[in-house]
CSV table of C-alpha atoms in Angstrom, one decimal:
chain,number,residue,atom,x,y,z
A,1,MET,CA,4.0,-84.0,-39.6
A,2,TYR,CA,6.3,-84.0,-36.6
A,3,THR,CA,4.9,-82.5,-33.4
A,4,SER,CA,6.3,-82.0,-29.9
A,5,SER,CA,3.5,-83.8,-28.1
A,6,VAL,CA,4.8,-86.5,-25.7
A,7,THR,CA,3.1,-89.9,-25.4
A,8,ASP,CA,3.5,-92.7,-22.9
A,9,ALA,CA,6.8,-94.4,-22.4
A,10,PRO,CA,7.5,-97.5,-24.5
A,11,LEU,CA,6.9,-100.9,-22.9
A,12,VAL,CA,9.7,-102.6,-21.2
A,13,ARG,CA,9.6,-106.1,-22.6
A,14,GLU,CA,11.7,-108.7,-24.4
A,15,PRO,CA,12.0,-107.2,-28.0
A,16,LEU,CA,10.4,-109.2,-30.7
A,17,HIS,CA,13.4,-109.0,-33.0
A,18,ALA,CA,13.3,-110.5,-36.5
A,19,PRO,CA,16.1,-111.7,-38.8
A,20,VAL,CA,17.8,-108.7,-40.5
A,21,ALA,CA,21.0,-110.1,-41.9
A,22,HIS,CA,22.5,-113.4,-42.9
A,23,LEU,CA,26.1,-114.4,-42.6
A,24,ILE,CA,26.9,-116.3,-45.8
A,25,ARG,CA,29.9,-118.6,-46.1
A,26,GLY,CA,30.4,-120.5,-49.3
A,27,GLY,CA,26.8,-119.9,-50.4
A,28,ILE,CA,25.3,-121.3,-47.2
A,29,VAL,CA,23.7,-119.3,-44.3
A,30,GLU,CA,26.2,-119.8,-41.5
A,31,GLY,CA,24.6,-117.3,-39.0
A,32,VAL,CA,21.7,-115.0,-38.6
A,33,HIS,CA,21.7,-111.6,-37.1
A,34,TYR,CA,18.4,-110.6,-35.5
A,35,GLY,CA,17.3,-107.0,-34.9
A,36,SER,CA,14.8,-104.3,-35.6
A,37,VAL,CA,14.6,-101.6,-38.3
A,38,VAL,CA,12.3,-98.5,-38.7
A,39,VAL,CA,12.1,-96.2,-41.7
A,40,LEU,CA,10.2,-92.9,-41.3
A,41,SER,CA,8.9,-90.9,-44.3
A,42,ALA,CA,9.3,-87.1,-44.4
A,43,ASP,CA,5.9,-86.6,-42.8
A,44,GLY,CA,6.9,-88.7,-39.8
A,45,GLU,CA,4.9,-91.8,-40.7
A,46,VAL,CA,6.4,-95.3,-40.5
A,47,ALA,CA,7.2,-96.2,-44.1
A,48,PHE,CA,8.8,-99.6,-43.3
A,49,GLN,CA,9.4,-101.6,-40.2
A,50,LEU,CA,10.9,-105.0,-39.3
A,51,GLY,CA,11.1,-106.5,-35.9
A,52,ASP,CA,10.1,-104.6,-32.8
A,53,ILE,CA,10.3,-100.8,-33.1
A,54,GLU,CA,8.2,-99.9,-30.1
A,55,ALA,CA,9.8,-101.8,-27.2
A,56,ALA,CA,12.0,-99.9,-24.8
A,57,CYS,CA,15.7,-100.0,-25.7
A,58,TYR,CA,18.9,-98.2,-24.9
A,59,PRO,CA,20.1,-96.1,-27.8
A,60,ARG,CA,23.6,-95.9,-26.2
A,61,SER,CA,25.7,-93.3,-28.0
A,62,ALA,CA,23.2,-92.9,-30.8
A,63,LEU,CA,21.4,-90.5,-28.3
A,64,LYS,CA,24.4,-88.1,-28.2
A,65,PRO,CA,23.0,-85.7,-30.8
A,66,VAL,CA,19.9,-85.3,-28.6
A,67,GLN,CA,22.1,-84.7,-25.5
A,68,ALA,CA,24.0,-82.1,-27.4
A,69,VAL,CA,20.8,-80.3,-28.4
A,70,ALA,CA,19.8,-80.2,-24.8
A,71,MET,CA,23.1,-78.7,-23.8
A,72,VAL,CA,22.9,-76.0,-26.6
A,73,ARG,CA,19.3,-75.2,-25.4
A,74,ALA,CA,20.8,-74.8,-21.9
A,75,GLY,CA,23.3,-72.2,-23.2
A,76,LEU,CA,26.3,-74.2,-24.4
A,77,PRO,CA,28.0,-71.7,-26.9
A,78,LEU,CA,29.9,-74.3,-29.0
A,79,ASP,CA,29.7,-74.6,-32.8
A,80,GLY,CA,31.6,-76.3,-35.5
A,81,GLU,CA,34.1,-79.0,-34.7
A,82,LEU,CA,33.8,-78.5,-30.9
A,83,LEU,CA,30.0,-78.9,-31.0
A,84,SER,CA,30.5,-82.0,-33.2
A,85,LEU,CA,32.9,-83.3,-30.6
A,86,ALA,CA,30.3,-82.7,-27.9
A,87,ALA,CA,28.1,-85.3,-29.7
A,88,ALA,CA,30.9,-87.6,-30.5
A,89,SER,CA,32.0,-91.2,-29.8
A,90,HIS,CA,35.5,-90.2,-30.9
A,91,SER,CA,38.4,-92.4,-31.8
A,92,GLY,CA,40.9,-90.9,-29.4
A,93,GLU,CA,43.0,-89.2,-32.1
A,94,GLU,CA,45.1,-86.2,-31.0
A,95,ARG,CA,42.6,-83.7,-32.5
A,96,HIS,CA,39.9,-85.2,-30.4
A,97,LEU,CA,41.9,-84.9,-27.2
A,98,ALA,CA,42.9,-81.4,-28.1
A,99,GLY,CA,39.3,-80.5,-28.7
A,100,ALA,CA,38.2,-81.8,-25.4
A,101,ARG,CA,41.0,-79.8,-23.7
A,102,ARG,CA,39.8,-76.6,-25.5
A,103,ILE,CA,36.2,-77.1,-24.2
A,104,LEU,CA,37.6,-77.6,-20.7
A,105,ASP,CA,39.8,-74.5,-21.1
A,106,MET,CA,36.8,-72.4,-22.1
A,107,ALA,CA,35.1,-73.5,-18.8
A,108,GLY,CA,38.2,-72.9,-16.8
A,109,LEU,CA,38.4,-76.6,-15.9
A,110,ALA,CA,40.8,-79.4,-16.2
A,111,GLU,CA,40.9,-83.1,-17.1
A,112,SER,CA,40.7,-84.0,-13.4
A,113,ASP,CA,37.1,-82.4,-13.4
A,114,LEU,CA,35.9,-85.1,-15.8
A,115,ARG,CA,33.9,-88.0,-14.3
A,116,ASN,CA,33.9,-90.3,-17.3
A,117,VAL,CA,35.8,-93.6,-17.1
A,118,PRO,CA,39.5,-93.5,-18.0
A,119,ASP,CA,40.2,-95.6,-21.1
A,120,LEU,CA,42.6,-96.1,-24.0
A,121,PRO,CA,41.6,-94.6,-27.4
A,122,PHE,CA,38.8,-96.4,-29.3
A,123,ASP,CA,40.6,-96.6,-32.6
A,124,PRO,CA,42.7,-99.8,-32.7
A,125,VAL,CA,45.7,-98.2,-34.5
A,126,VAL,CA,45.8,-95.2,-32.1
A,127,ARG,CA,45.3,-97.5,-29.1
A,128,ASP,CA,48.2,-99.8,-30.2
A,129,ALA,CA,50.4,-96.7,-30.6
A,130,TRP,CA,49.5,-95.7,-27.0
A,131,VAL,CA,50.4,-99.1,-25.7
A,132,ARG,CA,53.8,-99.1,-27.5
A,133,GLU,CA,54.5,-95.7,-26.1
A,134,GLY,CA,53.6,-96.8,-22.6
A,135,ARG,CA,50.8,-94.3,-22.3
A,136,MET,CA,48.1,-95.1,-19.7
A,137,PRO,CA,44.3,-94.9,-20.0
A,138,SER,CA,42.9,-91.4,-19.5
A,139,ARG,CA,39.6,-89.6,-19.3
A,140,LEU,CA,40.4,-87.5,-22.3
A,141,ALA,CA,41.2,-90.5,-24.4
A,142,GLN,CA,37.9,-92.2,-23.6
A,143,ASN,CA,35.5,-91.9,-26.5
A,144,CYS,CA,32.9,-89.8,-24.6
A,145,SER,CA,35.3,-87.1,-23.3
A,146,GLY,CA,33.9,-84.4,-25.7
A,147,LYS,CA,30.4,-85.0,-24.3
A,148,HIS,CA,31.6,-84.9,-20.7
A,149,ALA,CA,33.6,-81.7,-21.3
A,150,ALA,CA,30.6,-80.1,-22.8
A,151,MET,CA,28.4,-81.3,-19.9
A,152,LEU,CA,30.8,-79.7,-17.4
A,153,TYR,CA,30.9,-76.4,-19.5
A,154,THR,CA,27.1,-76.4,-19.6
A,155,ALA,CA,26.8,-76.9,-15.8
A,156,GLN,CA,29.4,-74.2,-15.1
A,157,LEU,CA,27.6,-71.7,-17.3
A,158,ASN,CA,24.3,-72.3,-15.5
A,159,GLY,CA,25.9,-72.2,-12.0
A,160,TRP,CA,25.1,-75.8,-11.4
A,161,SER,CA,27.4,-78.1,-9.3
A,162,LEU,CA,30.2,-79.9,-11.1
A,163,ASP,CA,31.2,-82.8,-8.9
A,164,ASP,CA,27.8,-84.6,-9.3
A,165,TYR,CA,27.0,-83.6,-12.9
A,166,LEU,CA,26.4,-87.3,-13.8
A,167,ASP,CA,23.7,-87.7,-11.1
A,168,PRO,CA,20.3,-88.3,-12.9
A,169,ALA,CA,18.8,-85.8,-10.4
A,170,HIS,CA,21.3,-83.1,-11.4
A,171,PRO,CA,19.7,-80.1,-13.2
A,172,LEU,CA,21.8,-80.8,-16.3
A,173,GLN,CA,20.6,-84.4,-16.5
A,174,GLN,CA,17.0,-83.4,-15.8
A,175,ALA,CA,17.3,-80.9,-18.7
A,176,ILE,CA,18.6,-83.6,-21.0
A,177,ALA,CA,15.8,-86.0,-20.0
A,178,GLU,CA,13.3,-83.3,-20.8
A,179,ILE,CA,14.7,-82.8,-24.3
A,180,VAL,CA,15.0,-86.6,-24.9
A,181,GLU,CA,11.2,-86.7,-24.2
A,182,ASP,CA,10.5,-83.7,-26.4
A,183,LEU,CA,12.5,-84.9,-29.4
A,184,THR,CA,11.5,-88.6,-29.3
A,185,GLY,CA,7.9,-87.7,-28.5
A,186,GLN,CA,7.6,-90.2,-25.7
A,187,ARG,CA,8.3,-90.5,-22.0
A,188,VAL,CA,11.5,-92.1,-20.9
A,189,ALA,CA,11.0,-95.8,-20.0
A,190,GLY,CA,13.9,-96.1,-17.7
A,191,VAL,CA,17.3,-94.6,-16.7
A,192,THR,CA,20.5,-96.5,-16.2
A,193,VAL,CA,24.3,-95.7,-16.5
A,194,ASP,CA,26.0,-95.8,-19.8
A,195,GLY,CA,29.5,-97.2,-20.3
A,196,CYS,CA,31.1,-93.8,-19.8
A,197,GLY,CA,29.2,-93.2,-16.5
A,198,ALA,CA,26.6,-90.7,-17.8
A,199,PRO,CA,22.9,-91.4,-17.4
A,200,LEU,CA,21.3,-93.3,-20.2
A,201,PHE,CA,17.7,-92.9,-21.1
A,202,SER,CA,15.6,-95.7,-22.6
A,203,VAL,CA,13.2,-94.9,-25.5
A,204,SER,CA,12.0,-96.9,-28.4
A,205,LEU,CA,13.7,-97.4,-31.8
A,206,HIS,CA,10.8,-95.5,-33.3
A,207,GLY,CA,11.3,-92.6,-30.9
A,208,LEU,CA,15.1,-92.5,-31.7
A,209,ALA,CA,14.4,-92.2,-35.4
A,210,ARG,CA,11.8,-89.5,-34.7
A,211,ALA,CA,14.4,-87.5,-32.7
A,212,ALA,CA,17.0,-87.7,-35.4
A,213,ALA,CA,14.4,-86.5,-38.0
A,214,ARG,CA,13.4,-83.5,-35.9
A,215,ILE,CA,17.0,-82.5,-35.4
A,216,VAL,CA,17.8,-82.5,-39.2
A,217,ALA,CA,14.5,-80.9,-40.2
A,218,ALA,CA,14.7,-78.1,-37.7
A,219,GLU,CA,14.8,-74.4,-38.7
A,220,PRO,CA,18.3,-72.9,-39.4
A,221,GLY,CA,19.9,-71.4,-36.3
A,222,THR,CA,18.0,-73.5,-33.8
A,223,PRO,CA,19.9,-75.7,-31.4
A,224,GLU,CA,18.8,-78.8,-33.4
A,225,ALA,CA,20.1,-77.3,-36.6
A,226,ARG,CA,23.4,-76.2,-35.0
A,227,VAL,CA,24.1,-79.7,-33.8
A,228,ALA,CA,23.1,-81.3,-37.2
A,229,ASP,CA,25.3,-78.8,-39.1
A,230,ALA,CA,28.3,-79.3,-36.8
A,231,MET,CA,28.2,-83.1,-37.0
A,232,ARG,CA,27.7,-83.2,-40.8
A,233,GLU,CA,30.4,-80.6,-41.5
A,234,HIS,CA,32.9,-82.2,-39.0
A,235,ALA,CA,32.0,-85.9,-39.3
A,236,GLU,CA,35.5,-87.0,-38.3
A,237,MET,CA,35.3,-85.0,-35.1
A,238,ALA,CA,32.0,-86.8,-34.3
A,239,SER,CA,33.7,-90.2,-34.9
A,240,GLY,CA,37.2,-90.5,-36.4
A,241,SER,CA,39.4,-91.1,-39.4
A,242,GLY,CA,38.3,-94.3,-41.2
A,243,ARG,CA,35.1,-94.7,-39.2
A,244,ASP,CA,32.1,-96.0,-41.2
A,245,VAL,CA,29.6,-93.5,-39.8
A,246,ALA,CA,31.8,-90.6,-41.0
A,247,ALA,CA,32.1,-92.2,-44.4
A,248,LEU,CA,28.3,-92.7,-44.6
A,249,MET,CA,27.8,-88.9,-43.9
A,250,ARG,CA,30.3,-88.0,-46.6
A,251,ALA,CA,28.7,-90.4,-49.1
A,252,VAL,CA,25.1,-89.1,-48.7
A,253,PRO,CA,24.7,-85.3,-48.9
A,254,GLY,CA,23.0,-83.8,-45.9
A,255,LEU,CA,22.8,-87.1,-44.0
A,256,LEU,CA,23.2,-87.0,-40.2
A,257,ALA,CA,24.3,-90.3,-38.8
A,258,LYS,CA,25.3,-91.6,-35.3
A,259,ASP,CA,26.3,-95.0,-34.1
A,260,GLY,CA,26.0,-96.5,-30.7
A,261,PHE,CA,27.4,-99.6,-28.9
A,262,GLU,CA,25.4,-102.8,-29.0
A,263,GLY,CA,24.5,-102.5,-32.7
A,264,VAL,CA,22.6,-99.2,-32.7
A,265,GLN,CA,22.5,-96.8,-35.7
A,266,VAL,CA,20.4,-93.8,-36.5
A,267,ALA,CA,20.5,-91.6,-39.6
A,268,ALA,CA,18.3,-88.9,-41.0
A,269,LEU,CA,18.0,-86.9,-44.2
A,270,PRO,CA,17.4,-83.1,-44.5
A,271,ASP,CA,13.7,-83.5,-45.3
A,272,GLY,CA,13.0,-85.5,-42.2
A,273,ARG,CA,13.2,-89.0,-43.6
A,274,ALA,CA,15.0,-91.2,-41.0
A,275,VAL,CA,16.0,-94.7,-40.1
A,276,ALA,CA,17.0,-96.4,-36.9
A,277,VAL,CA,18.5,-99.9,-36.5
A,278,LYS,CA,19.2,-102.2,-33.5
A,279,ILE,CA,21.2,-105.4,-34.0
A,280,ALA,CA,20.0,-107.7,-31.2
A,281,ASP,CA,23.4,-109.4,-30.6
A,282,GLY,CA,25.2,-106.0,-30.7
A,283,ALA,CA,27.3,-107.1,-33.8
A,284,SER,CA,28.8,-104.1,-35.5
A,285,ARG,CA,29.4,-106.0,-38.7
A,286,ALA,CA,25.6,-106.1,-39.4
A,287,ARG,CA,24.9,-102.5,-38.2
A,288,ILE,CA,26.1,-100.6,-41.3
A,289,PRO,CA,24.8,-103.0,-44.0
A,290,VAL,CA,21.4,-103.0,-42.4
A,291,ALA,CA,21.4,-99.3,-41.9
A,292,ALA,CA,22.4,-98.8,-45.6
A,293,ALA,CA,19.6,-101.0,-46.7
A,294,ALA,CA,17.2,-99.0,-44.6
A,295,LEU,CA,18.5,-95.8,-46.2
A,296,ALA,CA,17.8,-97.3,-49.6
A,297,ARG,CA,14.3,-98.1,-48.4
A,298,ALA,CA,14.1,-94.4,-47.4
A,299,GLY,CA,15.0,-93.3,-51.0
A,300,VAL,CA,18.8,-93.0,-51.1
A,301,ASP,CA,20.2,-94.2,-54.3
A,302,PRO,CA,21.5,-97.8,-53.6
A,303,ALA,CA,24.5,-97.1,-55.9
A,304,VAL,CA,25.7,-94.4,-53.4
A,305,LEU,CA,25.4,-97.0,-50.6
A,306,SER,CA,27.3,-99.8,-52.3
A,307,GLU,CA,30.4,-99.4,-50.3
A,308,PHE,CA,28.4,-100.0,-47.1
A,309,ALA,CA,27.1,-103.5,-48.1
A,310,GLY,CA,29.4,-105.1,-45.6
A,311,GLU,CA,32.9,-106.4,-45.2
A,312,PRO,CA,33.7,-109.7,-46.9
A,313,LEU,CA,33.9,-112.9,-44.8
A,314,LEU,CA,37.4,-114.4,-45.1
A,315,GLY,CA,38.5,-118.0,-45.3
A,316,GLY,CA,42.1,-118.8,-45.6
A,317,GLY,CA,42.8,-115.1,-46.1
A,318,ARG,CA,40.5,-114.7,-49.1
A,319,PRO,CA,36.8,-113.7,-49.5
A,320,VAL,CA,34.4,-116.7,-49.2
A,321,GLY,CA,31.3,-115.0,-48.1
A,322,CYS,CA,29.6,-111.8,-46.8
A,323,VAL,CA,27.0,-110.3,-44.5
A,324,ARG,CA,23.8,-109.9,-46.6
A,325,VAL,CA,20.6,-108.2,-45.5
A,326,VAL,CA,17.5,-110.3,-45.6
A,327,ARG,CA,15.2,-110.0,-48.6
A,328,ALA,CA,12.7,-108.0,-46.8
A,329,LEU,CA,15.3,-105.2,-46.4
A,330,GLU,CA,16.6,-105.3,-50.0
A,331,PRO,CA,16.1,-102.0,-51.9
A,332,VAL,CA,12.8,-101.5,-53.6
A,333,ALA,CA,11.9,-99.3,-56.6
A,334,VAL,CA,12.0,-95.8,-55.2
A,335,THR,CA,12.9,-92.3,-56.4
A,336,PRO,CA,16.6,-91.8,-55.5
A,337,PHE,CA,17.4,-89.0,-53.1
A,338,VAL,CA,20.9,-88.5,-54.7
């Protein structure tokens, strides 16, 4: 059973990662991806683990659903696609930029009030189009602009200062840190700066999975349920067209999933079963296959997850291999969820 008690912070140490996936070329193991995996049962117990699930790590953008919950608890009135965008690592499509503008408009603010780092769109097709058109990096195009717009709106609603909303000592960031600890069930091990400029809180992989489970299993109408519903119903606003994390949510009914840079993935089912993955070398190519295998371990029908087994490895333009999860992660006999 999940509780709101908070334990000590995870230890800051070199993670004891284990092999989680092999790069196979021509029937031979060419490379090995190390990492860690945790699978939680519906009662919150660890049903499966591989590697080091208790060391302190940075969840990167996989923590955004938790940050969104904190903002809703602090009065952020968004729902639907705009709340999904507030928890997004978006692709920089026009709908994402338009959504961030709408949030800023609600707050009576402008793009110039954002303090995230200007960037080109994350999606390579959209980014190439920007370059061809001569468009410059912007704060709206950066993949975290929805979160930053929501942070500004939350600060404005509470009468908090705006210029320093990214300061870890700011009331907004203190409120977020409190909810991070509440939902993960552990003290924050450390605070640094994420790529977008926002504070980033370090927890364990186990804690990250626990937070996702608590969000999806929350009572209807709560801030947690509002965030989960928004992200599941508007998966493309939380990511983008063609993104694997959106496809994963579409494939598995009720699944909440969020990716993060450096090979982080978290996902949770409506009854509280959850998985969290960290690929040690940050390789995205291993992230989804390992996460899909972990979901199969959690009880999702492997047939539903077949499209997430990994992209083929090419040689001379044709498939000659693949990324394959290690045997310890291969699906076992379970009762399918779907």
